[in-house]
Amino acid sequence: MAFTRRPLTYFFVAMYMPVSILVPLVILAPSEYHVDVIVGALLFSVVGGGLADVALNVSYDRATRRIAFLATRPVEPFEYALGVMLGGASYTMIGAIVVLLVGQLILGFKLSLTQLAGLLALAIYAYIISACIGFILALYGPKDFRLTGSLADILLFTLTFIAPVYYPVELLPEPLRAVSYTLYTTHLALAGKALARGADIPVSSLLYVTLILIVALLIVKRGLKWAESY
């Protein structure tokens, strides 16, 4: 796994970076934006872990022909995909929990157990979607896994910093706001912020990210057909 090859890198991406960004932003941002910051850090952790881990793992397997080898073994595509995703989730979700603990115990957020459970469920959902996108990037992108890793990093920062994840979508100019609504991270952020504030979760956002997940799963399923793809 890529995590075992570059453990410090993934500790940095999945745990240290979200927390290191979270603390100064909470200090500098007005109190009304603190929820935006903590939800942004939560999503950055799981989106980064999903994209970085899965994209690098699968592109490495593709470049070294390990996927072609697996095609000759009794390994189903679903089993391969599930193994890769669970491997990344085993430490990525730790980063999400660390972010929530920092917010709850150090930064003074008062989230109920129901809210914390809901945010963790949202983090899992975000990880699955991001992992699927990592699969797509690895299966259909460059054969050089190092280039794939770089593209995954660019995509990560686009989805979490250019998108209104750390800040309210209302701060964007109208044309950019319309574009941001095409990004699944925008809708995950809207759902997470509503949940953290005890407001109604926008149903349209949940439907949109579910649609993105279904489409991504279908693309991944097509790409993992051993005989046709490799």
PDB file of N, CA and C in Angstrom, residues 137 142-152:
ATOM      1  N   LEU A 137      -9.300   8.414 -11.684  1.00  0.00           N
ATOM      2  CA  LEU A 137      -8.069   9.103 -12.092  1.00  0.00           C
ATOM      3  C   LEU A 137      -6.954   8.101 -12.368  1.00  0.00           C
ATOM      4  N   PRO A 142      -2.971   9.167 -16.474  1.00  0.00           N
ATOM      5  CA  PRO A 142      -1.620   8.823 -16.940  1.00  0.00           C
ATOM      6  C   PRO A 142      -1.154   7.478 -16.386  1.00  0.00           C
ATOM      7  N   LYS A 143      -0.306   6.803 -17.145  1.00  0.00           N
ATOM      8  CA  LYS A 143       0.236   5.524 -16.683  1.00  0.00           C
ATOM      9  C   LYS A 143       1.347   5.709 -15.654  1.00  0.00           C
ATOM     10  N   ASP A 144       1.946   6.890 -15.645  1.00  0.00           N
ATOM     11  CA  ASP A 144       2.984   7.193 -14.657  1.00  0.00           C
ATOM     12  C   ASP A 144       2.312   7.520 -13.322  1.00  0.00           C
ATOM     13  N   PHE A 145       2.511   6.676 -12.313  1.00  0.00           N
ATOM     14  CA  PHE A 145       1.820   6.876 -11.038  1.00  0.00           C
ATOM     15  C   PHE A 145       2.263   8.150 -10.337  1.00  0.00           C
ATOM     16  N   ARG A 146       3.481   8.615 -10.614  1.00  0.00           N
ATOM     17  CA  ARG A 146       3.929   9.864 -10.002  1.00  0.00           C
ATOM     18  C   ARG A 146       3.148  11.050 -10.560  1.00  0.00           C
ATOM     19  N   LEU A 147       2.877  11.029 -11.856  1.00  0.00           N
ATOM     20  CA  LEU A 147       2.067  12.082 -12.464  1.00  0.00           C
ATOM     21  C   LEU A 147       0.631  12.008 -11.954  1.00  0.00           C
ATOM     22  N   THR A 148       0.138  10.797 -11.796  1.00  0.00           N
ATOM     23  CA  THR A 148      -1.210  10.632 -11.242  1.00  0.00           C
ATOM     24  C   THR A 148      -1.289  11.214  -9.836  1.00  0.00           C
ATOM     25  N   GLY A 149      -0.246  10.988  -9.020  1.00  0.00           N
ATOM     26  CA  GLY A 149      -0.225  11.544  -7.677  1.00  0.00           C
ATOM     27  C   GLY A 149      -0.253  13.067  -7.689  1.00  0.00           C
ATOM     28  N   SER A 150       0.475  13.659  -8.624  1.00  0.00           N
ATOM     29  CA  SER A 150       0.483  15.125  -8.734  1.00  0.00           C
ATOM     30  C   SER A 150      -0.885  15.651  -9.149  1.00  0.00           C
ATOM     31  N   LEU A 151      -1.521  14.963 -10.100  1.00  0.00           N
ATOM     32  CA  LEU A 151      -2.862  15.377 -10.527  1.00  0.00           C
ATOM     33  C   LEU A 151      -3.872  15.236  -9.384  1.00  0.00           C
ATOM     34  N   ALA A 152      -3.705  14.192  -8.588  1.00  0.00           N
ATOM     35  CA  ALA A 152      -4.594  14.000  -7.441  1.00  0.00           C
ATOM     36  C   ALA A 152      -4.444  15.148  -6.447  1.00  0.00           C
TER      37      ALA A 152
END
